[in-house]
Amino acid sequence: AKVSNTRGTAAIAHWDVPDCGNTEFFINLGTNSHLDSAYGGYCVFAEVADESSFAVVDAIAAAVKSKKKVSISKMSCS
């Protein structure tokens, strides 16, 4: 079944030619259902797991929007 580009899903980025995704991906910060069919569709391959993960994604997005430097470091999982 096809998974829609909704908030918290991760999808492969590609140019305007379908089936040419590479190593770039993005996390949808909102529902982007137009990406389900644009240029052949953007394939969803993962989703944010829980609210604490959403907090990290939202913090990164807020820092990018405010044009602050964003650094990502290895975090331990427990």
PDB file of N, CA and C in Angstrom:
ATOM      1  N   ALA A   1       0.839  -1.184   0.000  1.00  0.00           N
ATOM      2  CA  ALA A   1       0.000   0.000   0.000  1.00  0.00           C
ATOM      3  C   ALA A   1       0.881   1.242   0.000  1.00  0.00           C
ATOM      4  N   LYS A   2       0.446   2.229  -0.697  1.00  0.00           N
ATOM      5  CA  LYS A   2       1.169   3.494  -0.782  1.00  0.00           C
ATOM      6  C   LYS A   2       0.941   4.296   0.492  1.00  0.00           C
ATOM      7  N   VAL A   3       2.023   4.855   1.051  1.00  0.00           N
ATOM      8  CA  VAL A   3       1.946   5.670   2.263  1.00  0.00           C
ATOM      9  C   VAL A   3       2.021   7.133   1.851  1.00  0.00           C
ATOM     10  N   SER A   4       1.126   7.951   2.362  1.00  0.00           N
ATOM     11  CA  SER A   4       1.065   9.363   2.003  1.00  0.00           C
ATOM     12  C   SER A   4       2.130  10.177   2.734  1.00  0.00           C
ATOM     13  N   ASN A   5       2.514  11.286   2.139  1.00  0.00           N
ATOM     14  CA  ASN A   5       3.481  12.222   2.722  1.00  0.00           C
ATOM     15  C   ASN A   5       2.781  13.082   3.770  1.00  0.00           C
ATOM     16  N   THR A   6       2.585  12.531   4.948  1.00  0.00           N
ATOM     17  CA  THR A   6       1.945  13.237   6.047  1.00  0.00           C
ATOM     18  C   THR A   6       3.001  13.639   7.075  1.00  0.00           C
ATOM     19  N   ARG A   7       2.610  14.493   8.021  1.00  0.00           N
ATOM     20  CA  ARG A   7       3.534  14.972   9.048  1.00  0.00           C
ATOM     21  C   ARG A   7       4.253  13.795   9.708  1.00  0.00           C
ATOM     22  N   GLY A   8       5.576  13.899   9.727  1.00  0.00           N
ATOM     23  CA  GLY A   8       6.386  12.888  10.399  1.00  0.00           C
ATOM     24  C   GLY A   8       6.871  11.754   9.515  1.00  0.00           C
ATOM     25  N   THR A   9       6.466  11.741   8.249  1.00  0.00           N
ATOM     26  CA  THR A   9       6.979  10.702   7.362  1.00  0.00           C
ATOM     27  C   THR A   9       8.254  11.196   6.688  1.00  0.00           C
ATOM     28  N   ALA A  10       9.137  10.270   6.371  1.00  0.00           N
ATOM     29  CA  ALA A  10      10.380  10.584   5.660  1.00  0.00           C
ATOM     30  C   ALA A  10      10.273  10.024   4.251  1.00  0.00           C
ATOM     31  N   ALA A  11      10.738  10.820   3.289  1.00  0.00           N
ATOM     32  CA  ALA A  11      10.638  10.413   1.889  1.00  0.00           C
ATOM     33  C   ALA A  11      11.946  10.717   1.160  1.00  0.00           C
ATOM     34  N   ILE A  12      12.166   9.994   0.073  1.00  0.00           N
ATOM     35  CA  ILE A  12      13.347  10.192  -0.776  1.00  0.00           C
ATOM     36  C   ILE A  12      13.097  11.383  -1.691  1.00  0.00           C
ATOM     37  N   ALA A  13      14.077  12.270  -1.766  1.00  0.00           N
ATOM     38  CA  ALA A  13      13.990  13.408  -2.682  1.00  0.00           C
ATOM     39  C   ALA A  13      14.459  12.980  -4.068  1.00  0.00           C
ATOM     40  N   HIS A  14      13.888  13.590  -5.095  1.00  0.00           N
ATOM     41  CA  HIS A  14      14.336  13.321  -6.461  1.00  0.00           C
ATOM     42  C   HIS A  14      14.028  14.515  -7.342  1.00  0.00           C
ATOM     43  N   TRP A  15      14.638  14.536  -8.507  1.00  0.00           N
ATOM     44  CA  TRP A  15      14.371  15.591  -9.476  1.00  0.00           C
ATOM     45  C   TRP A  15      13.032  15.328 -10.120  1.00  0.00           C
ATOM     46  N   ASP A  16      12.762  15.939 -11.238  1.00  0.00           N
ATOM     47  CA  ASP A  16      11.455  15.803 -11.875  1.00  0.00           C
ATOM     48  C   ASP A  16      11.279  14.510 -12.660  1.00  0.00           C
ATOM     49  N   VAL A  17      12.230  13.604 -12.551  1.00  0.00           N
ATOM     50  CA  VAL A  17      12.124  12.313 -13.215  1.00  0.00           C
ATOM     51  C   VAL A  17      11.854  11.250 -12.145  1.00  0.00           C
ATOM     52  N   PRO A  18      10.731  10.525 -12.235  1.00  0.00           N
ATOM     53  CA  PRO A  18      10.447   9.493 -11.235  1.00  0.00           C
ATOM     54  C   PRO A  18      11.546   8.423 -11.193  1.00  0.00           C
ATOM     55  N   ASP A  19      11.656   7.759 -10.078  1.00  0.00           N
ATOM     56  CA  ASP A  19      12.586   6.642  -9.896  1.00  0.00           C
ATOM     57  C   ASP A  19      14.047   7.059 -10.015  1.00  0.00           C
ATOM     58  N   CYS A  20      14.373   8.280  -9.637  1.00  0.00           N
ATOM     59  CA  CYS A  20      15.769   8.712  -9.699  1.00  0.00           C
ATOM     60  C   CYS A  20      16.234   9.255  -8.351  1.00  0.00           C
ATOM     61  N   GLY A  21      15.635   8.785  -7.252  1.00  0.00           N
ATOM     62  CA  GLY A  21      16.035   9.228  -5.926  1.00  0.00           C
ATOM     63  C   GLY A  21      17.480   8.859  -5.641  1.00  0.00           C
ATOM     64  N   ASN A  22      18.101   9.641  -4.781  1.00  0.00           N
ATOM     65  CA  ASN A  22      19.489   9.339  -4.437  1.00  0.00           C
ATOM     66  C   ASN A  22      19.640   9.349  -2.923  1.00  0.00           C
ATOM     67  N   THR A  23      20.643   9.990  -2.400  1.00  0.00           N
ATOM     68  CA  THR A  23      20.898   9.937  -0.969  1.00  0.00           C
ATOM     69  C   THR A  23      20.239  11.071  -0.190  1.00  0.00           C
ATOM     70  N   GLU A  24      19.477  11.907  -0.835  1.00  0.00           N
ATOM     71  CA  GLU A  24      18.801  12.997  -0.142  1.00  0.00           C
ATOM     72  C   GLU A  24      17.403  12.559   0.289  1.00  0.00           C
ATOM     73  N   PHE A  25      17.076  12.908   1.540  1.00  0.00           N
ATOM     74  CA  PHE A  25      15.738  12.611   2.016  1.00  0.00           C
ATOM     75  C   PHE A  25      15.249  13.789   2.848  1.00  0.00           C
ATOM     76  N   PHE A  26      13.973  13.791   3.161  1.00  0.00           N
ATOM     77  CA  PHE A  26      13.404  14.859   3.968  1.00  0.00           C
ATOM     78  C   PHE A  26      12.338  14.289   4.880  1.00  0.00           C
ATOM     79  N   ILE A  27      12.064  15.016   5.964  1.00  0.00           N
ATOM     80  CA  ILE A  27      10.981  14.665   6.876  1.00  0.00           C
ATOM     81  C   ILE A  27       9.886  15.702   6.674  1.00  0.00           C
ATOM     82  N   ASN A  28       8.696  15.235   6.401  1.00  0.00           N
ATOM     83  CA  ASN A  28       7.558  16.132   6.210  1.00  0.00           C
ATOM     84  C   ASN A  28       7.186  16.780   7.543  1.00  0.00           C
ATOM     85  N   LEU A  29       7.202  18.112   7.593  1.00  0.00           N
ATOM     86  CA  LEU A  29       6.835  18.850   8.800  1.00  0.00           C
ATOM     87  C   LEU A  29       5.331  19.078   8.885  1.00  0.00           C
ATOM     88  N   GLY A  30       4.653  18.821   7.796  1.00  0.00           N
ATOM     89  CA  GLY A  30       3.199  18.929   7.721  1.00  0.00           C
ATOM     90  C   GLY A  30       2.715  17.957   6.665  1.00  0.00           C
ATOM     91  N   THR A  31       1.422  17.916   6.440  1.00  0.00           N
ATOM     92  CA  THR A  31       0.885  17.044   5.403  1.00  0.00           C
ATOM     93  C   THR A  31       1.173  17.658   4.041  1.00  0.00           C
ATOM     94  N   ASN A  32       1.815  16.886   3.186  1.00  0.00           N
ATOM     95  CA  ASN A  32       2.180  17.316   1.834  1.00  0.00           C
ATOM     96  C   ASN A  32       1.643  16.297   0.825  1.00  0.00           C
ATOM     97  N   SER A  33       0.330  16.119   0.823  1.00  0.00           N
ATOM     98  CA  SER A  33      -0.276  15.090  -0.023  1.00  0.00           C
ATOM     99  C   SER A  33      -0.007  15.322  -1.510  1.00  0.00           C
ATOM    100  N   HIS A  34       0.298  16.561  -1.909  1.00  0.00           N
ATOM    101  CA  HIS A  34       0.624  16.814  -3.319  1.00  0.00           C
ATOM    102  C   HIS A  34       1.894  16.066  -3.738  1.00  0.00           C
ATOM    103  N   LEU A  35       2.756  15.719  -2.773  1.00  0.00           N
ATOM    104  CA  LEU A  35       3.980  14.976  -3.094  1.00  0.00           C
ATOM    105  C   LEU A  35       3.715  13.503  -3.400  1.00  0.00           C
ATOM    106  N   ASP A  36       2.522  13.037  -3.098  1.00  0.00           N
ATOM    107  CA  ASP A  36       2.172  11.643  -3.394  1.00  0.00           C
ATOM    108  C   ASP A  36       2.118  11.391  -4.896  1.00  0.00           C
ATOM    109  N   SER A  37       1.856  12.442  -5.678  1.00  0.00           N
ATOM    110  CA  SER A  37       1.748  12.259  -7.128  1.00  0.00           C
ATOM    111  C   SER A  37       2.667  13.189  -7.921  1.00  0.00           C
ATOM    112  N   ALA A  38       3.248  14.197  -7.311  1.00  0.00           N
ATOM    113  CA  ALA A  38       4.111  15.143  -8.033  1.00  0.00           C
ATOM    114  C   ALA A  38       5.321  14.420  -8.614  1.00  0.00           C
ATOM    115  N   TYR A  39       5.551  14.633  -9.902  1.00  0.00           N
ATOM    116  CA  TYR A  39       6.709  14.025 -10.591  1.00  0.00           C
ATOM    117  C   TYR A  39       6.793  12.514 -10.362  1.00  0.00           C
ATOM    118  N   GLY A  40       5.694  11.835 -10.307  1.00  0.00           N
ATOM    119  CA  GLY A  40       5.678  10.397 -10.109  1.00  0.00           C
ATOM    120  C   GLY A  40       5.594   9.983  -8.656  1.00  0.00           C
ATOM    121  N   GLY A  41       5.580  10.927  -7.746  1.00  0.00           N
ATOM    122  CA  GLY A  41       5.443  10.641  -6.316  1.00  0.00           C
ATOM    123  C   GLY A  41       6.777  10.578  -5.600  1.00  0.00           C
ATOM    124  N   TYR A  42       6.765  10.996  -4.366  1.00  0.00           N
ATOM    125  CA  TYR A  42       7.941  10.934  -3.501  1.00  0.00           C
ATOM    126  C   TYR A  42       7.728   9.789  -2.523  1.00  0.00           C
ATOM    127  N   CYS A  43       8.587   8.790  -2.595  1.00  0.00           N
ATOM    128  CA  CYS A  43       8.413   7.541  -1.861  1.00  0.00           C
ATOM    129  C   CYS A  43       8.684   7.711  -0.368  1.00  0.00           C
ATOM    130  N   VAL A  44       7.669   7.440   0.450  1.00  0.00           N
ATOM    131  CA  VAL A  44       7.809   7.450   1.901  1.00  0.00           C
ATOM    132  C   VAL A  44       8.442   6.131   2.321  1.00  0.00           C
ATOM    133  N   PHE A  45       9.494   6.206   3.152  1.00  0.00           N
ATOM    134  CA  PHE A  45      10.166   4.985   3.579  1.00  0.00           C
ATOM    135  C   PHE A  45      10.262   4.840   5.097  1.00  0.00           C
ATOM    136  N   ALA A  46       9.866   5.869   5.860  1.00  0.00           N
ATOM    137  CA  ALA A  46       9.953   5.801   7.319  1.00  0.00           C
ATOM    138  C   ALA A  46       9.040   6.850   7.929  1.00  0.00           C
ATOM    139  N   GLU A  47       8.880   6.783   9.241  1.00  0.00           N
ATOM    140  CA  GLU A  47       8.115   7.804   9.932  1.00  0.00           C
ATOM    141  C   GLU A  47       8.687   8.043  11.317  1.00  0.00           C
ATOM    142  N   VAL A  48       8.473   9.247  11.843  1.00  0.00           N
ATOM    143  CA  VAL A  48       8.917   9.606  13.179  1.00  0.00           C
ATOM    144  C   VAL A  48       8.140   8.740  14.162  1.00  0.00           C
ATOM    145  N   ALA A  49       8.851   8.186  15.134  1.00  0.00           N
ATOM    146  CA  ALA A  49       8.272   7.141  15.978  1.00  0.00           C
ATOM    147  C   ALA A  49       7.359   7.620  17.103  1.00  0.00           C
ATOM    148  N   ASP A  50       7.702   8.742  17.754  1.00  0.00           N
ATOM    149  CA  ASP A  50       6.945   9.124  18.942  1.00  0.00           C
ATOM    150  C   ASP A  50       7.067  10.620  19.205  1.00  0.00           C
ATOM    151  N   GLU A  51       6.397  11.082  20.259  1.00  0.00           N
ATOM    152  CA  GLU A  51       6.369  12.517  20.558  1.00  0.00           C
ATOM    153  C   GLU A  51       7.743  13.082  20.887  1.00  0.00           C
ATOM    154  N   SER A  52       8.601  12.325  21.575  1.00  0.00           N
ATOM    155  CA  SER A  52       9.937  12.844  21.885  1.00  0.00           C
ATOM    156  C   SER A  52      10.760  12.992  20.604  1.00  0.00           C
ATOM    157  N   SER A  53      10.555  12.116  19.639  1.00  0.00           N
ATOM    158  CA  SER A  53      11.229  12.240  18.342  1.00  0.00           C
ATOM    159  C   SER A  53      10.692  13.440  17.573  1.00  0.00           C
ATOM    160  N   PHE A  54       9.371  13.666  17.651  1.00  0.00           N
ATOM    161  CA  PHE A  54       8.788  14.840  17.020  1.00  0.00           C
ATOM    162  C   PHE A  54       9.372  16.117  17.612  1.00  0.00           C
ATOM    163  N   ALA A  55       9.643  16.119  18.912  1.00  0.00           N
ATOM    164  CA  ALA A  55      10.216  17.298  19.568  1.00  0.00           C
ATOM    165  C   ALA A  55      11.578  17.623  18.959  1.00  0.00           C
ATOM    166  N   VAL A  56      12.380  16.602  18.663  1.00  0.00           N
ATOM    167  CA  VAL A  56      13.696  16.812  18.040  1.00  0.00           C
ATOM    168  C   VAL A  56      13.525  17.360  16.627  1.00  0.00           C
ATOM    169  N   VAL A  57      12.648  16.762  15.839  1.00  0.00           N
ATOM    170  CA  VAL A  57      12.399  17.221  14.462  1.00  0.00           C
ATOM    171  C   VAL A  57      11.912  18.669  14.472  1.00  0.00           C
ATOM    172  N   ASP A  58      10.975  18.990  15.360  1.00  0.00           N
ATOM    173  CA  ASP A  58      10.443  20.349  15.431  1.00  0.00           C
ATOM    174  C   ASP A  58      11.511  21.349  15.882  1.00  0.00           C
ATOM    175  N   ALA A  59      12.402  20.942  16.785  1.00  0.00           N
ATOM    176  CA  ALA A  59      13.484  21.826  17.244  1.00  0.00           C
ATOM    177  C   ALA A  59      14.456  22.122  16.105  1.00  0.00           C
ATOM    178  N   ILE A  60      14.787  21.119  15.315  1.00  0.00           N
ATOM    179  CA  ILE A  60      15.672  21.332  14.159  1.00  0.00           C
ATOM    180  C   ILE A  60      14.999  22.265  13.163  1.00  0.00           C
ATOM    181  N   ALA A  61      13.723  22.032  12.879  1.00  0.00           N
ATOM    182  CA  ALA A  61      12.990  22.880  11.933  1.00  0.00           C
ATOM    183  C   ALA A  61      12.928  24.322  12.430  1.00  0.00           C
ATOM    184  N   ALA A  62      12.703  24.522  13.718  1.00  0.00           N
ATOM    185  CA  ALA A  62      12.643  25.879  14.273  1.00  0.00           C
ATOM    186  C   ALA A  62      13.994  26.570  14.161  1.00  0.00           C
ATOM    187  N   ALA A  63      15.075  25.840  14.403  1.00  0.00           N
ATOM    188  CA  ALA A  63      16.413  26.430  14.293  1.00  0.00           C
ATOM    189  C   ALA A  63      16.725  26.813  12.851  1.00  0.00           C
ATOM    190  N   VAL A  64      16.329  25.973  11.913  1.00  0.00           N
ATOM    191  CA  VAL A  64      16.555  26.278  10.496  1.00  0.00           C
ATOM    192  C   VAL A  64      15.750  27.519  10.102  1.00  0.00           C
ATOM    193  N   LYS A  65      14.492  27.584  10.533  1.00  0.00           N
ATOM    194  CA  LYS A  65      13.655  28.741  10.206  1.00  0.00           C
ATOM    195  C   LYS A  65      14.219  30.032  10.768  1.00  0.00           C
ATOM    196  N   SER A  66      14.838  29.959  11.940  1.00  0.00           N
ATOM    197  CA  SER A  66      15.392  31.172  12.552  1.00  0.00           C
ATOM    198  C   SER A  66      16.809  31.454  12.058  1.00  0.00           C
ATOM    199  N   LYS A  67      17.290  30.602  11.152  1.00  0.00           N
ATOM    200  CA  LYS A  67      18.611  30.735  10.531  1.00  0.00           C
ATOM    201  C   LYS A  67      19.757  30.603  11.520  1.00  0.00           C
ATOM    202  N   LYS A  68      19.501  29.894  12.601  1.00  0.00           N
ATOM    203  CA  LYS A  68      20.570  29.589  13.528  1.00  0.00           C
ATOM    204  C   LYS A  68      21.361  28.409  12.977  1.00  0.00           C
ATOM    205  N   LYS A  69      22.574  28.266  13.439  1.00  0.00           N
ATOM    206  CA  LYS A  69      23.374  27.115  13.038  1.00  0.00           C
ATOM    207  C   LYS A  69      22.771  25.868  13.689  1.00  0.00           C
ATOM    208  N   VAL A  70      22.607  24.842  12.897  1.00  0.00           N
ATOM    209  CA  VAL A  70      22.046  23.597  13.394  1.00  0.00           C
ATOM    210  C   VAL A  70      23.144  22.544  13.396  1.00  0.00           C
ATOM    211  N   SER A  71      23.382  21.973  14.560  1.00  0.00           N
ATOM    212  CA  SER A  71      24.346  20.883  14.626  1.00  0.00           C
ATOM    213  C   SER A  71      23.647  19.648  15.164  1.00  0.00           C
ATOM    214  N   ILE A  72      23.990  18.543  14.586  1.00  0.00           N
ATOM    215  CA  ILE A  72      23.401  17.267  14.989  1.00  0.00           C
ATOM    216  C   ILE A  72      24.536  16.396  15.488  1.00  0.00           C
ATOM    217  N   SER A  73      24.379  15.907  16.693  1.00  0.00           N
ATOM    218  CA  SER A  73      25.406  15.041  17.250  1.00  0.00           C
ATOM    219  C   SER A  73      24.784  13.701  17.612  1.00  0.00           C
ATOM    220  N   LYS A  74      25.651  12.732  17.781  1.00  0.00           N
ATOM    221  CA  LYS A  74      25.195  11.394  18.127  1.00  0.00           C
ATOM    222  C   LYS A  74      24.537  11.416  19.491  1.00  0.00           C
ATOM    223  N   MET A  75      23.365  10.829  19.573  1.00  0.00           N
ATOM    224  CA  MET A  75      22.644  10.766  20.839  1.00  0.00           C
ATOM    225  C   MET A  75      22.548   9.310  21.258  1.00  0.00           C
ATOM    226  N   SER A  76      22.617   9.071  22.530  1.00  0.00           N
ATOM    227  CA  SER A  76      22.461   7.701  23.001  1.00  0.00           C
ATOM    228  C   SER A  76      20.986   7.380  23.144  1.00  0.00           C
ATOM    229  N   CYS A  77      20.640   6.178  22.838  1.00  0.00           N
ATOM    230  CA  CYS A  77      19.253   5.725  22.959  1.00  0.00           C
ATOM    231  C   CYS A  77      19.122   4.873  24.208  1.00  0.00           C
ATOM    232  N   SER A  78      18.034   5.062  24.898  1.00  0.00           N
ATOM    233  CA  SER A  78      17.811   4.223  26.079  1.00  0.00           C
ATOM    234  C   SER A  78      16.429   3.652  26.079  1.00  0.00           C
TER     235      SER A  78
END
